[in-house]
Coordinates of C-alpha atoms in Angstrom, one line a residue:
Chain A
M1 CA -18.8 -67.3 -32.2
N2 CA -18.9 -70.0 -29.3
E3 CA -15.3 -68.2 -27.4
V4 CA -18.6 -65.1 -27.2
I5 CA -20.8 -67.4 -25.6
V6 CA -17.7 -68.5 -23.7
I7 CA -16.9 -64.7 -22.0
Y8 CA -20.3 -64.3 -21.8
A9 CA -21.2 -67.1 -19.7
V10 CA -17.4 -67.1 -17.6
T11 CA -18.1 -63.3 -16.7
L12 CA -22.4 -64.0 -14.8
L13 CA -20.5 -67.3 -13.8
L14 CA -17.7 -65.4 -12.0
A15 CA -20.3 -62.0 -11.1
W16 CA -21.9 -63.6 -8.9
P17 CA -19.5 -65.1 -6.6
L18 CA -17.8 -61.5 -6.6
G19 CA -20.7 -60.3 -6.0
K20 CA -22.2 -62.0 -2.8
Y21 CA -18.9 -60.9 -1.6
I22 CA -19.4 -57.0 -2.5
A23 CA -22.5 -57.6 -0.7
G24 CA -20.8 -58.8 2.5
V25 CA -18.2 -56.1 2.3
F26 CA -20.6 -53.1 2.1
N27 CA -22.8 -55.0 4.5
G28 CA -20.7 -55.4 7.4
T29 CA -19.9 -59.3 7.5
R30 CA -17.1 -60.6 9.1
G31 CA -15.3 -62.8 7.7
T32 CA -11.7 -64.4 6.5
A33 CA -11.8 -61.1 4.5
G34 CA -13.0 -58.5 7.4
A35 CA -9.8 -59.9 9.4
V36 CA -7.4 -59.0 6.8
F37 CA -8.4 -56.1 5.7
L38 CA -9.6 -54.0 8.4
P39 CA -6.5 -52.7 10.1
V40 CA -5.5 -51.9 7.1
E41 CA -8.0 -50.0 6.8
N42 CA -8.0 -48.7 10.2
G43 CA -4.9 -47.3 9.5
L44 CA -5.6 -45.4 6.7
Y45 CA -8.9 -44.1 9.1
R46 CA -6.1 -42.8 11.2
L47 CA -3.6 -41.8 9.0
F48 CA -6.4 -39.2 7.1
G49 CA -8.0 -38.7 10.2
V50 CA -11.0 -39.3 9.0
N51 CA -14.4 -41.4 11.7
P52 CA -15.6 -43.9 9.6
S53 CA -18.6 -44.4 11.8
Q54 CA -19.9 -41.4 11.9
P55 CA -23.2 -40.7 10.2
M56 CA -23.4 -38.2 6.9
S57 CA -26.5 -36.9 5.0
W58 CA -26.7 -37.0 1.8
Q59 CA -24.9 -33.2 1.4
G60 CA -22.5 -34.6 4.1
Y61 CA -21.5 -37.9 1.7
G62 CA -21.6 -35.9 -1.2
K63 CA -19.9 -33.1 -0.2
A64 CA -16.8 -35.7 0.7
L65 CA -16.9 -37.0 -2.4
L66 CA -16.3 -34.0 -4.3
K67 CA -13.2 -32.6 -2.2
L68 CA -11.8 -35.6 -2.3
H69 CA -12.2 -35.4 -6.3
L70 CA -11.1 -32.1 -6.2
V71 CA -7.5 -32.4 -4.2
L72 CA -7.6 -35.4 -6.7
V73 CA -7.9 -33.0 -9.6
L74 CA -5.5 -30.7 -8.7
I75 CA -2.6 -32.9 -7.7
V76 CA -2.9 -34.5 -10.7
F77 CA -3.3 -31.6 -12.8
G78 CA 0.3 -30.2 -11.1
L79 CA 1.7 -33.6 -11.5
L80 CA 0.9 -33.9 -15.0
M81 CA 1.9 -30.1 -16.4
A82 CA 5.9 -30.3 -14.1
Q83 CA 6.1 -33.9 -14.9
G84 CA 9.8 -32.9 -16.8
F85 CA 11.0 -31.3 -13.6
L86 CA 10.1 -34.6 -11.7
F87 CA 11.7 -37.3 -11.0
L88 CA 11.1 -41.0 -12.3
N89 CA 11.0 -40.2 -16.1
P90 CA 14.0 -41.5 -18.0
D91 CA 12.6 -41.1 -21.0
N92 CA 13.2 -37.2 -20.6
I93 CA 9.3 -37.0 -21.2
D94 CA 8.4 -33.3 -21.2
G95 CA 5.2 -31.2 -19.1
M96 CA 1.5 -31.0 -20.7
S97 CA 0.6 -28.2 -22.8
W98 CA -2.5 -26.5 -19.6
D99 CA -5.7 -28.1 -21.6
L100 CA -4.3 -31.1 -22.0
A101 CA -3.1 -31.4 -18.4
L102 CA -6.7 -30.3 -17.6
H103 CA -8.2 -32.4 -20.0
T104 CA -6.1 -35.8 -19.2
A105 CA -6.5 -34.9 -15.2
V106 CA -10.8 -34.3 -15.5
S107 CA -10.6 -37.2 -17.9
F108 CA -9.1 -39.6 -14.8
L109 CA -10.8 -38.3 -12.2
T110 CA -13.9 -38.9 -13.9
N111 CA -13.2 -42.6 -15.0
T112 CA -13.0 -42.3 -18.2
N113 CA -9.7 -42.0 -19.1
Q114 CA -10.4 -40.2 -22.4
Q115 CA -7.0 -39.6 -24.1
H116 CA -5.7 -37.1 -26.3
Y117 CA -2.6 -37.7 -25.7
S118 CA -0.1 -41.0 -26.3
G119 CA 0.4 -42.7 -22.5
Q120 CA 4.4 -43.9 -23.6
A121 CA 5.0 -40.5 -25.4
Q122 CA 3.7 -37.7 -22.9
L123 CA 3.9 -39.3 -19.4
S124 CA 6.5 -39.9 -17.5
Y125 CA 6.1 -43.0 -15.1
L126 CA 5.9 -41.0 -12.0
A127 CA 2.8 -39.0 -14.0
H128 CA 1.5 -42.7 -14.6
T129 CA 1.7 -44.7 -11.2
F130 CA 1.0 -42.0 -8.6
G131 CA -0.9 -40.0 -11.2
I132 CA -2.9 -42.1 -13.2
V133 CA -3.0 -45.4 -11.7
T134 CA -4.0 -43.8 -8.3
L135 CA -7.0 -42.3 -10.4
Q136 CA -7.8 -45.6 -11.8
V137 CA -8.1 -47.1 -8.6
V138 CA -10.0 -44.5 -6.4
T139 CA -12.8 -43.1 -8.8
P140 CA -13.9 -46.8 -9.5
A141 CA -14.6 -46.8 -5.6
A142 CA -15.6 -43.8 -5.5
G143 CA -18.4 -45.2 -8.0
M144 CA -19.2 -48.4 -5.9
A145 CA -19.3 -46.0 -2.5
A146 CA -22.3 -43.4 -4.4
L147 CA -23.9 -46.7 -5.4
V148 CA -23.9 -48.7 -2.2
A149 CA -25.3 -44.7 -0.1
I150 CA -27.9 -45.1 -2.8
V151 CA -28.9 -48.4 -3.1
R152 CA -29.0 -49.0 1.1
T153 CA -30.5 -45.5 1.5
L154 CA -33.1 -45.9 -1.3
L155 CA -33.5 -50.6 -1.2
G156 CA -32.6 -51.0 2.0
R157 CA -33.7 -53.7 3.8
A158 CA -37.0 -53.2 5.8
D159 CA -35.9 -53.8 9.5
E160 CA -32.7 -51.4 9.3
K161 CA -32.8 -48.5 11.0
K162 CA -32.1 -44.9 9.5
Q163 CA -29.4 -43.2 12.0
P164 CA -30.0 -39.5 12.4
A165 CA -27.2 -37.1 10.7
G166 CA -26.6 -34.1 12.7
D167 CA -30.1 -32.4 12.4
G168 CA -32.5 -35.2 11.9
A169 CA -31.7 -35.6 7.9
V170 CA -31.8 -39.5 7.0
S171 CA -27.9 -41.6 7.2
V172 CA -27.1 -42.7 3.7
G173 CA -23.8 -44.0 6.3
N174 CA -20.3 -42.7 5.8
F175 CA -18.3 -41.9 2.5
Y176 CA -14.7 -42.7 3.7
E177 CA -15.7 -45.9 5.5
D178 CA -17.9 -46.9 2.0
I179 CA -14.6 -45.8 -0.7
T180 CA -12.0 -47.1 1.9
R181 CA -13.7 -50.7 1.9
A182 CA -14.2 -50.9 -2.0
I183 CA -10.6 -49.2 -3.0
V184 CA -9.0 -52.3 0.2
R185 CA -11.2 -54.9 -0.5
V186 CA -12.7 -54.7 -4.0
M187 CA -10.5 -53.0 -6.5
L188 CA -7.2 -53.7 -4.9
P189 CA -7.8 -57.1 -4.8
V190 CA -9.6 -58.3 -8.1
A191 CA -6.9 -55.9 -10.2
A192 CA -3.4 -58.0 -8.7
V193 CA -5.2 -60.9 -9.5
V194 CA -5.3 -59.9 -12.8
A195 CA -2.2 -58.1 -13.2
L196 CA -0.4 -61.0 -12.2
I197 CA -2.0 -62.8 -15.2
I198 CA -1.9 -60.5 -17.5
A199 CA 2.5 -60.3 -16.4
S200 CA 2.8 -63.8 -16.9
Q201 CA 1.1 -63.9 -20.4
G202 CA 4.1 -61.3 -21.3
V203 CA 2.9 -57.7 -19.9
P204 CA 6.3 -55.9 -18.9
N205 CA 6.2 -54.7 -15.4
S206 CA 9.7 -52.4 -14.9
Y207 CA 11.1 -49.5 -14.0
E208 CA 14.2 -49.1 -16.6
G209 CA 14.0 -47.1 -19.2
A210 CA 13.0 -47.3 -22.8
R211 CA 14.8 -50.9 -25.1
T212 CA 16.8 -50.6 -27.9
A213 CA 16.0 -52.8 -31.0
I214 CA 17.5 -53.5 -34.1
P215 CA 14.3 -53.7 -37.0
L216 CA 15.6 -57.0 -39.0
D217 CA 14.2 -54.8 -41.9
Q218 CA 15.8 -51.5 -42.8
T219 CA 13.9 -50.3 -46.2
A220 CA 12.1 -48.4 -44.7
G221 CA 14.9 -45.6 -42.9
M222 CA 15.1 -46.8 -39.1
E223 CA 18.0 -48.0 -38.3
E224 CA 17.0 -48.2 -34.2
Q225 CA 14.0 -48.1 -32.3
N226 CA 12.9 -47.5 -29.3
I227 CA 10.2 -49.6 -27.2
P228 CA 8.7 -47.6 -24.0
I229 CA 8.3 -50.1 -21.1
G230 CA 7.4 -49.6 -17.7
P231 CA 5.0 -51.0 -15.1
V232 CA 2.6 -51.3 -17.8
A233 CA 0.6 -55.4 -16.2
P234 CA -0.9 -53.3 -12.7
M235 CA -2.2 -50.3 -14.7
V236 CA -3.1 -53.2 -17.4
A237 CA -4.8 -54.1 -14.9
I238 CA -7.0 -51.7 -13.1
K239 CA -7.8 -50.2 -16.3
Q240 CA -9.7 -53.4 -16.8
V241 CA -11.8 -54.2 -14.0
G242 CA -12.1 -50.5 -12.5
T243 CA -13.8 -50.0 -16.0
N244 CA -11.2 -47.3 -16.8
G245 CA -9.4 -47.9 -19.8
G246 CA -6.7 -45.2 -20.4
G247 CA -4.2 -47.5 -21.3
W248 CA -0.2 -47.9 -20.8
Y249 CA 0.4 -47.6 -25.0
G250 CA -1.6 -44.9 -27.2
P251 CA -3.3 -47.8 -29.3
N252 CA -4.2 -49.6 -25.5
S253 CA -5.0 -53.3 -26.3
S254 CA -4.3 -53.8 -29.5
V255 CA -0.2 -53.5 -28.8
P256 CA 1.4 -56.7 -28.2
L257 CA 2.7 -55.3 -24.9
E258 CA -0.6 -54.5 -23.5
N259 CA -2.4 -57.4 -24.9
P260 CA -0.3 -60.2 -26.2
T261 CA -2.5 -63.3 -26.1
P262 CA -4.9 -65.0 -26.8
V263 CA -5.1 -65.5 -23.0
S264 CA -4.4 -62.3 -21.9
N265 CA -7.4 -60.9 -24.4
F266 CA -10.0 -63.7 -23.0
V267 CA -8.8 -62.3 -19.5
Q268 CA -9.1 -58.5 -20.2
T269 CA -12.2 -58.7 -22.1
V270 CA -14.0 -60.4 -18.9
S271 CA -12.0 -57.9 -16.6
I272 CA -14.1 -55.7 -18.7
V273 CA -17.5 -56.6 -17.5
L274 CA -17.0 -58.7 -14.0
I275 CA -17.5 -55.9 -11.3
P276 CA -19.7 -53.7 -13.1
A277 CA -21.9 -57.1 -13.8
A278 CA -21.3 -57.9 -9.8
L279 CA -22.6 -55.1 -9.1
V280 CA -25.9 -55.9 -10.5
F281 CA -25.3 -59.2 -8.3
A282 CA -24.7 -57.9 -5.6
L283 CA -27.7 -55.4 -5.5
G284 CA -29.8 -58.2 -4.2
F285 CA -27.8 -59.5 -1.5
M286 CA -27.5 -56.6 -0.1
T287 CA -31.5 -55.5 -0.1
G288 CA -32.4 -58.6 -0.1
R289 CA -34.5 -58.2 -3.4
R290 CA -33.2 -60.7 -5.4
R291 CA -35.6 -61.2 -7.5
L292 CA -35.3 -57.1 -8.2
A293 CA -31.7 -57.8 -8.8
M294 CA -32.5 -60.9 -12.0
V295 CA -34.8 -57.8 -13.7
V296 CA -32.1 -55.5 -13.8
M297 CA -29.8 -58.3 -14.8
G298 CA -32.4 -60.0 -17.4
V299 CA -32.9 -56.1 -18.9
M300 CA -28.9 -55.5 -19.2
V301 CA -27.7 -58.5 -21.0
A302 CA -30.9 -57.9 -23.6
M303 CA -30.0 -54.8 -24.3
S304 CA -25.8 -56.8 -23.6
V305 CA -26.0 -59.0 -26.0
S306 CA -28.7 -57.6 -29.1
L307 CA -26.5 -55.1 -29.4
T308 CA -23.8 -57.0 -29.3
S309 CA -24.8 -59.3 -32.4
V310 CA -25.7 -56.3 -34.1
A311 CA -21.7 -54.9 -33.8
I312 CA -20.4 -58.7 -34.7
W313 CA -22.5 -59.4 -37.3
S314 CA -21.9 -56.0 -38.4
E315 CA -17.9 -56.4 -38.2
N316 CA -18.6 -59.5 -40.2
Q317 CA -19.1 -57.9 -43.3
P318 CA -17.2 -56.7 -45.7
N319 CA -14.7 -53.0 -45.5
A320 CA -17.3 -51.3 -48.4
A321 CA -13.8 -50.1 -50.3
F322 CA -13.3 -53.6 -50.6
S323 CA -16.9 -54.6 -52.2
G324 CA -17.1 -57.0 -55.1
L325 CA -13.5 -58.5 -54.7
A326 CA -12.0 -62.0 -54.6
A327 CA -10.5 -60.9 -51.7
E328 CA -13.3 -59.9 -49.9
G329 CA -13.8 -60.5 -46.3
P330 CA -14.6 -59.7 -42.7
N331 CA -13.5 -55.8 -42.0
L332 CA -10.3 -55.8 -41.1
E333 CA -9.2 -52.9 -41.2
G334 CA -8.0 -51.3 -37.7
K335 CA -8.1 -54.1 -36.5
E336 CA -5.5 -56.5 -35.1
V337 CA -5.5 -59.8 -37.3
R338 CA -4.5 -62.1 -33.7
F339 CA -8.0 -61.3 -32.8
G340 CA -9.8 -60.8 -35.9
A341 CA -13.6 -59.1 -36.4
T342 CA -15.7 -61.1 -34.1
A343 CA -13.5 -60.9 -30.8
T344 CA -12.5 -56.9 -31.7
A345 CA -16.4 -56.3 -32.2
L346 CA -17.2 -58.4 -28.8
W347 CA -14.7 -56.2 -26.4
G348 CA -15.9 -52.5 -28.7
S349 CA -19.6 -53.2 -27.5
W350 CA -18.4 -54.9 -24.0
T351 CA -16.2 -51.9 -23.5
T352 CA -18.7 -48.9 -24.5
Q353 CA -21.7 -50.9 -22.6
T354 CA -19.4 -50.3 -19.7
S355 CA -17.8 -47.2 -19.2
N356 CA -14.6 -48.4 -20.0
G357 CA -13.4 -47.2 -22.6
S358 CA -10.3 -49.6 -24.1
V359 CA -10.0 -50.2 -27.0
N360 CA -8.3 -53.5 -29.0
G361 CA -9.7 -52.6 -32.7
M362 CA -9.8 -49.2 -33.9
H363 CA -14.1 -47.9 -33.4
D364 CA -12.9 -45.3 -36.4
S365 CA -12.2 -47.7 -38.6
F366 CA -15.4 -50.2 -37.6
N367 CA -18.3 -50.5 -40.8
P368 CA -20.7 -47.3 -40.1
I369 CA -23.5 -49.5 -38.5
G370 CA -20.6 -51.1 -35.7
G371 CA -19.8 -47.6 -35.0
M372 CA -22.4 -46.8 -34.0
I373 CA -23.2 -49.3 -31.5
P374 CA -20.8 -48.4 -29.8
M375 CA -22.5 -44.7 -29.4
I376 CA -26.1 -46.3 -29.2
D377 CA -24.0 -48.1 -26.2
M378 CA -22.7 -45.0 -24.3
F379 CA -25.7 -42.9 -25.0
I380 CA -27.5 -46.2 -22.8
N381 CA -25.1 -45.9 -20.7
V382 CA -26.4 -48.6 -17.8
T383 CA -25.6 -51.6 -20.0
F384 CA -23.8 -52.5 -16.8
G385 CA -22.9 -49.6 -17.7
G386 CA -19.4 -47.7 -15.6
I387 CA -18.5 -49.5 -11.4
G388 CA -21.5 -47.9 -9.6
V389 CA -22.8 -45.2 -11.8
G390 CA -24.2 -47.6 -14.3
L391 CA -26.9 -49.2 -12.6
I392 CA -27.2 -45.2 -10.6
G393 CA -28.3 -44.5 -13.9
Y394 CA -30.1 -47.6 -14.6
L395 CA -32.2 -46.8 -10.9
L396 CA -32.4 -42.9 -12.3
F397 CA -34.6 -45.0 -15.4
L398 CA -36.9 -47.6 -12.9
L399 CA -37.6 -44.6 -11.1
L400 CA -38.6 -43.1 -14.1
A401 CA -40.5 -46.2 -15.7
A402 CA -42.0 -46.3 -12.0
F403 CA -43.7 -42.8 -12.1
L404 CA -44.9 -43.1 -15.4
G405 CA -46.5 -47.3 -15.0
S406 CA -47.9 -45.8 -12.2
L407 CA -50.1 -43.3 -13.8
M408 CA -50.7 -45.2 -16.8
I409 CA -52.9 -47.9 -14.2
G410 CA -54.6 -44.6 -12.3
R411 CA -52.3 -45.2 -9.3
A412 CA -50.3 -42.2 -7.3
P413 CA -47.0 -43.1 -8.3
E414 CA -44.7 -44.6 -5.0
I415 CA -41.4 -47.2 -5.1
A416 CA -40.8 -49.6 -2.6
G417 CA -43.0 -47.4 -0.9
K418 CA -42.5 -44.4 -0.6
A419 CA -44.5 -41.7 -3.2
L420 CA -42.7 -40.0 -6.1
E421 CA -43.2 -36.6 -6.1
T422 CA -42.4 -33.3 -8.5
R423 CA -38.7 -32.8 -6.4
E424 CA -38.1 -36.6 -7.2
M425 CA -38.7 -36.3 -10.3
K426 CA -37.4 -33.2 -11.4
L427 CA -34.0 -34.7 -9.4
V428 CA -34.7 -37.6 -12.2
C429 CA -35.4 -34.8 -14.7
I430 CA -32.2 -33.2 -14.4
A431 CA -29.9 -36.4 -13.7
L432 CA -31.5 -37.7 -17.5
L433 CA -31.8 -34.6 -19.6
I434 CA -28.7 -33.5 -18.5
Q435 CA -27.1 -35.5 -20.5
P436 CA -28.5 -34.7 -24.3
L437 CA -28.3 -31.4 -23.6
L438 CA -24.6 -31.5 -22.8
I439 CA -23.9 -33.7 -25.3
L440 CA -26.3 -32.3 -28.6
G441 CA -25.2 -28.7 -27.6
F442 CA -21.4 -29.1 -27.8
S443 CA -21.4 -31.3 -31.1
A444 CA -23.7 -28.4 -32.2
V445 CA -21.5 -25.4 -32.3
T446 CA -18.4 -27.3 -33.3
V447 CA -19.7 -29.0 -36.7
A448 CA -21.1 -25.4 -36.8
F449 CA -17.2 -24.2 -37.0
P450 CA -15.5 -26.4 -39.5
V451 CA -12.3 -24.2 -37.7
L452 CA -13.3 -25.7 -34.1
T453 CA -14.1 -29.3 -36.0
G454 CA -10.4 -31.4 -36.5
N455 CA -11.3 -34.0 -38.2
S456 CA -10.5 -35.8 -41.1
N457 CA -13.9 -36.8 -42.2
P458 CA -15.9 -34.1 -43.9
G459 CA -18.0 -36.1 -44.4
F460 CA -20.9 -38.2 -42.5
H461 CA -18.5 -39.7 -40.6
G462 CA -17.1 -36.2 -39.4
V463 CA -20.6 -36.0 -37.7
S464 CA -20.3 -39.1 -36.4
Q465 CA -16.7 -38.3 -35.2
V466 CA -17.3 -35.2 -33.2
I467 CA -20.8 -36.8 -31.7
Y468 CA -18.7 -39.7 -30.4
E469 CA -16.1 -37.5 -28.6
Y470 CA -18.6 -35.6 -26.2
T471 CA -20.7 -38.9 -25.9
S472 CA -17.7 -40.9 -25.5
A473 CA -16.6 -38.2 -22.8
F474 CA -19.4 -37.7 -21.1
A475 CA -20.8 -41.0 -20.9
N476 CA -17.4 -41.5 -18.2
N477 CA -15.8 -44.3 -21.4
G478 CA -12.9 -42.9 -23.5
S479 CA -12.7 -44.3 -26.1
G480 CA -12.6 -43.0 -29.3
F481 CA -13.3 -42.3 -33.3
E482 CA -9.5 -41.5 -33.2
G483 CA -9.6 -39.4 -36.3
L484 CA -9.9 -36.4 -34.3
G485 CA -7.4 -34.2 -34.3
D486 CA -8.4 -33.8 -30.7
N487 CA -5.9 -32.0 -29.2
T488 CA -6.2 -28.5 -29.1
V489 CA -7.3 -26.0 -26.2
W490 CA -11.4 -26.2 -27.3
W491 CA -11.7 -30.1 -27.5
N492 CA -9.8 -30.3 -24.3
V493 CA -12.0 -27.8 -22.4
T494 CA -15.6 -28.4 -24.0
C495 CA -14.7 -32.2 -23.2
A496 CA -13.7 -31.3 -19.6
I497 CA -16.8 -29.4 -18.7
N498 CA -18.7 -32.4 -20.3
L499 CA -16.5 -35.1 -18.0
A500 CA -17.3 -33.4 -15.1
L501 CA -20.9 -32.5 -15.4
G502 CA -21.5 -36.3 -16.7
R503 CA -19.7 -37.9 -13.5
F504 CA -21.2 -36.1 -10.4
I505 CA -24.8 -34.3 -11.7
P506 CA -25.6 -38.2 -12.6
I507 CA -23.8 -38.8 -9.0
L508 CA -25.4 -36.3 -6.7
A509 CA -29.1 -36.1 -7.7
P510 CA -30.0 -39.7 -7.3
L511 CA -28.0 -39.6 -3.8
A512 CA -30.6 -36.7 -3.1
I513 CA -33.9 -38.7 -4.3
A514 CA -32.6 -41.6 -2.5
A515 CA -33.0 -39.4 0.6
S516 CA -35.0 -37.4 0.2
L517 CA -37.3 -40.6 -0.7
A518 CA -36.3 -42.6 2.1
A519 CA -37.2 -39.3 4.6
K520 CA -41.1 -39.9 3.8
R521 CA -42.7 -42.5 5.3
S522 CA -43.0 -46.1 4.2
A523 CA -46.4 -47.1 3.6
P524 CA -46.6 -51.2 3.7
E525 CA -45.9 -53.0 0.3
G526 CA -49.4 -55.0 -0.3
R527 CA -51.1 -56.3 -2.9
G528 CA -51.7 -52.4 -4.3
S529 CA -48.0 -51.5 -4.5
L530 CA -45.9 -51.4 -7.7
A531 CA -44.0 -54.0 -8.1
I532 CA -40.7 -53.3 -9.6
D533 CA -38.9 -57.1 -8.9
T534 CA -41.7 -58.2 -12.3
P535 CA -40.3 -59.2 -15.1
T536 CA -43.3 -56.7 -16.8
F537 CA -41.8 -54.4 -15.0
G538 CA -38.4 -55.0 -15.8
L539 CA -39.8 -54.8 -19.7
M540 CA -41.4 -51.5 -19.0
T541 CA -37.8 -50.0 -18.0
L542 CA -36.1 -51.8 -21.1
A543 CA -39.2 -49.5 -22.4
V544 CA -38.3 -46.2 -21.5
I545 CA -34.4 -47.1 -21.7
V546 CA -34.9 -47.8 -25.5
M547 CA -38.0 -44.4 -25.7
F548 CA -35.4 -42.1 -23.9
T549 CA -32.5 -42.9 -26.3
L550 CA -34.0 -42.8 -29.4
L551 CA -35.8 -39.7 -28.7
S552 CA -32.8 -38.3 -27.9
F553 CA -30.0 -39.0 -30.4
M554 CA -32.8 -40.4 -33.0
P555 CA -31.6 -37.6 -35.3
V556 CA -28.2 -37.5 -35.2
L557 CA -27.8 -41.0 -35.3
I558 CA -29.5 -41.1 -39.1
L559 CA -27.0 -38.0 -39.6
G560 CA -24.2 -40.1 -38.9
P561 CA -23.4 -43.6 -39.0
I562 CA -26.8 -44.3 -40.7
A563 CA -26.8 -41.8 -43.3
E564 CA -22.9 -43.0 -43.6
A565 CA -24.4 -46.8 -44.1
L566 CA -27.0 -45.8 -46.9
A567 CA -24.3 -43.6 -48.9
L568 CA -22.1 -46.8 -48.9
M569 CA -24.9 -48.7 -49.4
S570 CA -25.7 -46.8 -53.5
Chain B
M1 CA 17.5 -22.6 -40.0
E2 CA 15.9 -24.5 -37.7
A3 CA 14.1 -23.2 -34.4
H4 CA 15.3 -24.1 -32.0
P5 CA 12.3 -27.3 -30.0
L6 CA 11.8 -24.6 -27.2
K7 CA 10.6 -22.0 -29.4
E8 CA 7.9 -24.5 -30.7
T9 CA 6.6 -25.2 -27.1
V10 CA 7.0 -22.3 -25.6
R11 CA 3.3 -21.2 -25.7
V12 CA 2.3 -24.8 -24.0
Y13 CA 4.4 -26.0 -21.8
F14 CA 5.2 -25.4 -18.6
P15 CA 8.8 -23.0 -18.6
V16 CA 12.2 -25.3 -18.5
N17 CA 15.3 -24.9 -19.5
C18 CA 16.3 -26.9 -22.7
F19 CA 16.8 -30.2 -20.6
C20 CA 19.9 -31.3 -23.2
C21 CA 21.7 -27.3 -23.1
S22 CA 20.5 -25.1 -20.6
W23 CA 19.8 -22.8 -23.2
R24 CA 16.6 -20.1 -21.9
L25 CA 14.4 -17.5 -24.5
P26 CA 17.3 -14.9 -23.8
G27 CA 15.2 -12.0 -22.1
C28 CA 11.2 -13.4 -21.4
R29 CA 12.2 -15.4 -18.9
P30 CA 10.0 -13.1 -16.9
A31 CA 7.0 -12.7 -19.3
L32 CA 6.9 -16.7 -20.4
A33 CA 6.8 -17.3 -16.6
R34 CA 3.4 -15.4 -16.1
E35 CA 2.3 -16.6 -18.9
V36 CA 2.4 -20.0 -18.1
L37 CA 1.2 -18.7 -14.3
T38 CA -2.0 -17.8 -16.5
M39 CA -2.2 -20.6 -18.8
A40 CA -2.1 -22.8 -14.8
L41 CA -4.8 -20.3 -13.2
I42 CA -6.9 -20.7 -16.1
G43 CA -7.0 -24.6 -15.4
I44 CA -7.3 -24.3 -12.0
G45 CA -10.1 -21.6 -12.0
I46 CA -11.6 -24.4 -14.7
I47 CA -11.3 -27.1 -12.3
L48 CA -12.6 -24.2 -9.8
G49 CA -16.0 -23.2 -11.2
L50 CA -16.8 -26.9 -12.8
F51 CA -16.2 -27.5 -8.8
G52 CA -18.4 -25.1 -7.4
L53 CA -21.4 -25.7 -9.7
C54 CA -21.3 -29.2 -8.4
F55 CA -20.8 -27.9 -5.0
L56 CA -23.8 -25.5 -6.4
F57 CA -25.9 -28.7 -7.0
I58 CA -26.1 -29.6 -3.3
D59 CA -27.2 -26.6 -2.0
L60 CA -29.9 -25.5 -4.8
E61 CA -31.0 -29.2 -4.1
E62 CA -33.4 -28.1 -1.4
R63 CA -35.3 -25.5 -3.3
L64 CA -36.7 -27.6 -5.8

């Protein structure tokens, strides 16, 4: 248990200075970092022919974001289908089927990294390093850019002047400048540090083909074994710090080659939450609203600790199959004994709180209540959340709480001196309600037609497997209850729909809301204003998040993990 | 008789000559190429459709 407290403490202590640094990056603070990185950024602007000082309206910003992603997804889709013909493929790996390539490209494009394939066996080095890793760097940076645009527009400093963009619309910033800074000054340096640490622990880093080993024990009939290697360390680093989650090897961070030592496990666990937590502190530094940042952090930590505690407790209970036996102990099915039940439950909880999705154990093998926690984490999806998008999602709940809170005390709804009106609330509703609509809709159809399901468990656990898969796709998480046979046209296409809409609508709608609010006349914040930086309002926001999640998903939780737990108890 | 590996993968993989022996599906190449092109176009169509929805959202927002 002590290791859990230490990991929480170290992560939050590192997140504070990193948050301050990130705020400086986007506030244009000149310093050593600026002097080092600015020439690189200017070179990139010239290379791509973009003007970083051109202000953009929210529509322009959103379209620039979509265009970049569209180009990337088409390139990666083609690369995955054609990898069998291309170079950097020493193990002669074939191209992917169209539906698997579609799912994989959209999955990595949306910072999800849901994998319906096994990386070491079905991706060439070219596809890994130039397709997958490129997206693993660009997509978290895009999330960070969108967050910065929303925060500076919605909560920007009062003395900050809004520049008109073209036809007098409010400027939300410049997408190209934001994403370039996020990549060059944040994602790459942090990933490089983590890559060096884990490479020093023994994670492979080579372009040579697979190694051949002769097993000492040949009783299983295996005379030699191919051990795939490759440039694993950089990919694992960006997979963790970028809330990506897609590993080089199929079993992800439970493989000794991907996570060899206690030190690598510690560093990777911290890396999962580091940047999402840092962005909460950055919110305070960027806007000058540090009390608000502390309240947001308080709510997120409260959700994180309470859910993680339940997961750890559950996984330290015996597996039902061992009930009453002398060997009874923590549930170690599907876990690396190197890590044990507590560290695996902590990872499982954090990886689903942050939309990371990497695993160091099999979530499918968690006890029913332990398996329910990752699902709840992904339903909420704002307990830290993915880079940028987690805090964007929290701001949506904050708007909803401000609207409901204002009505409860009989005031006209407002936030930061701006009136919350029909248009903004319609957008909040679209962004929030699309989640249960897509997850529950696709799950219902899939469960109704068993031929589509392909799951390994027909009972309550089978329902959990289906719900988990769509939830993971919509939450842009990527982890899975891997008992599911999910490499089929149905799963690949429907998950791709969840992935894309779960990524872009919850980014675009808040961007539109922020611009809409910024265009309104601002009433000075005074004693009559609704204070959003108090513990009371934090509690109100927490209540809204909990109520929304329970109202949307309690029935499926009862049909899946809760029914399974009750069945095992009886 | 054991099927040639490509026969198992012909419906799902990009059209390739067998990497080890250059074996090609006899007389089926145009049909195979058509099939693969169709599959790739379906994939691209779905991608464009999903992005179209997102672009449409930006343009429809004004009407809210």
